[in-house]
Amino acid sequence: GQQLNQSPQSMFIQEGEDVSMNCTSSSIFNTWLWYKQEPGEGPVLLIALYKAGELTSNGRLTAQFGITRKDSFLNISASIPSDVGIYFCAGRHTSGTYKYIFGTGTRLKVLA
Amino acid sequence: SQTIHQWPATLVQPVGSPLSLECTVEGTSNPNLYWYRQAAGRGLQLLFYSVGIGQISSEVPQNLSASRPQDRQFILSSKKLLLSDSGFYLCAWFWGNYGYTFGSGTRLTVV
């Protein structure tokens, strides 16, 4: 099935550093979601975005809905060891459709 | 509040054996339910979704099938497992603009 391009694929960072990742699509979305998955668990919703240009925060996490509506970005400030996990973006083309397309995931490892 | 239950948490099955994974939701009626599979280190692949009792949409041709016998129950099955069926299976409940609430997953290892 179709998947969104998400980068980087994986990253090791030092505790306290800021993290950036992004997700791109060849088509326009009207909703972007960001999820975090910890080992052995299902993904959990972090942030939802509904308008082009929208910037939304959840604690140390900030996500943006790209102006072109073909991309989205997630930033984590001052990373801590519990930020470890896989981060997925997900997008939906139009409201009323029953499914989201998921990104390939960014695996984050934080070095204390 | 709405909750989603998925079991078993882990399963080791021999090649050629049948499979049945169950998912149930509480606190809502007529939910849209989904089965995803995640291969090791990979993204989420949509397998099936259902918008109501008896209604199943299949996303990819495969060795698996799904059934929706009750409003809040979604079952993933196989008659004969293949090695390639190994993976992490996630049931999810769809709630529109907020995306999905996922179950805790079943790790299936086919040996």
PDB file of C-alpha atoms in Angstrom, chain A residues 1-3 9 31 33 35 37 40-45 48 50 86 88 92 95 97-105 107, chain B residues 32 34 36 38 40-46 49 51 59-60 88 90 94-105 107:
ATOM      1  CA  GLY A   1       0.000   0.000   0.000  1.00  0.00           C
ATOM      2  CA  GLN A   2       0.976   3.634  -0.336  1.00  0.00           C
ATOM      3  CA  GLN A   3       3.243   5.127   2.333  1.00  0.00           C
ATOM      4  CA  GLN A   9      14.775   6.928   8.859  1.00  0.00           C
ATOM      5  CA  THR A  31      -5.194  16.329   7.873  1.00  0.00           C
ATOM      6  CA  LEU A  33      -1.253  13.347  12.426  1.00  0.00           C
ATOM      7  CA  TYR A  35       2.136   9.300  16.412  1.00  0.00           C
ATOM      8  CA  GLN A  37       5.201   4.067  19.107  1.00  0.00           C
ATOM      9  CA  GLY A  40       5.867  -3.621  21.908  1.00  0.00           C
ATOM     10  CA  GLU A  41       3.022  -1.108  21.991  1.00  0.00           C
ATOM     11  CA  GLY A  42       0.557   0.404  19.575  1.00  0.00           C
ATOM     12  CA  PRO A  43       1.143   3.957  18.302  1.00  0.00           C
ATOM     13  CA  VAL A  44      -0.233   6.814  20.392  1.00  0.00           C
ATOM     14  CA  LEU A  45      -1.430  10.102  18.918  1.00  0.00           C
ATOM     15  CA  ALA A  48      -3.202  16.499  14.983  1.00  0.00           C
ATOM     16  CA  TYR A  50      -5.993  20.400  10.194  1.00  0.00           C
ATOM     17  CA  ILE A  86       9.350   5.322  16.461  1.00  0.00           C
ATOM     18  CA  PHE A  88       5.027   8.098  12.472  1.00  0.00           C
ATOM     19  CA  ARG A  92      -5.619  11.896   4.992  1.00  0.00           C
ATOM     20  CA  SER A  95     -12.496  14.379   5.024  1.00  0.00           C
ATOM     21  CA  THR A  97     -12.423   8.956   3.731  1.00  0.00           C
ATOM     22  CA  TYR A  98     -11.949   6.123   6.143  1.00  0.00           C
ATOM     23  CA  LYS A  99      -8.229   5.755   6.135  1.00  0.00           C
ATOM     24  CA  TYR A 100      -4.977   7.522   6.747  1.00  0.00           C
ATOM     25  CA  ILE A 101      -1.725   6.836   4.960  1.00  0.00           C
ATOM     26  CA  PHE A 102       1.226   6.293   7.276  1.00  0.00           C
ATOM     27  CA  GLY A 103       4.810   7.349   6.929  1.00  0.00           C
ATOM     28  CA  THR A 104       7.652   4.873   7.050  1.00  0.00           C
ATOM     29  CA  GLY A 105       8.625   6.016  10.547  1.00  0.00           C
ATOM     30  CA  ARG A 107      13.342   5.654  14.839  1.00  0.00           C
TER      31      ARG A 107
ATOM     32  CA  ASN B  32     -14.902   1.771  12.038  1.00  0.00           C
ATOM     33  CA  TYR B  34      -8.977  -1.668  11.169  1.00  0.00           C
ATOM     34  CA  TYR B  36      -2.711  -3.170  10.442  1.00  0.00           C
ATOM     35  CA  GLN B  38       3.921  -3.920  11.023  1.00  0.00           C
ATOM     36  CA  ALA B  40      10.083  -5.562  12.044  1.00  0.00           C
ATOM     37  CA  GLY B  41      11.469  -2.040  11.769  1.00  0.00           C
ATOM     38  CA  ARG B  42       8.912  -1.056   9.187  1.00  0.00           C
ATOM     39  CA  GLY B  43       5.850   1.133   8.853  1.00  0.00           C
ATOM     40  CA  LEU B  44       2.192   0.251   9.183  1.00  0.00           C
ATOM     41  CA  GLN B  45       0.476  -1.657   6.407  1.00  0.00           C
ATOM     42  CA  LEU B  46      -3.311  -1.538   6.284  1.00  0.00           C
ATOM     43  CA  TYR B  49     -11.076  -2.259   7.529  1.00  0.00           C
ATOM     44  CA  VAL B  51     -17.423   0.120   8.654  1.00  0.00           C
ATOM     45  CA  GLU B  59      -6.455  -3.543   1.096  1.00  0.00           C
ATOM     46  CA  VAL B  60      -3.936  -6.097  -0.081  1.00  0.00           C
ATOM     47  CA  PHE B  88       3.172  -7.126  14.791  1.00  0.00           C
ATOM     48  CA  LEU B  90      -2.489  -3.884  15.397  1.00  0.00           C
ATOM     49  CA  PHE B  94     -11.040   5.131  13.659  1.00  0.00           C
ATOM     50  CA  TRP B  95     -12.503   8.354  14.930  1.00  0.00           C
ATOM     51  CA  GLY B  96     -12.347  10.707  12.025  1.00  0.00           C
ATOM     52  CA  ASN B  97     -10.205  13.794  12.388  1.00  0.00           C
ATOM     53  CA  TYR B  98      -8.399  12.382  15.402  1.00  0.00           C
ATOM     54  CA  GLY B  99      -7.152   9.403  13.445  1.00  0.00           C
ATOM     55  CA  TYR B 100      -6.922   6.065  15.171  1.00  0.00           C
ATOM     56  CA  THR B 101      -6.808   4.640  18.627  1.00  0.00           C
ATOM     57  CA  PHE B 102      -4.659   1.544  18.449  1.00  0.00           C
ATOM     58  CA  GLY B 103      -4.762  -1.608  20.508  1.00  0.00           C
ATOM     59  CA  SER B 104      -1.637  -2.830  22.245  1.00  0.00           C
ATOM     60  CA  GLY B 105      -0.830  -5.235  19.426  1.00  0.00           C
ATOM     61  CA  ARG B 107       3.319 -10.101  18.063  1.00  0.00           C
TER      62      ARG B 107
END
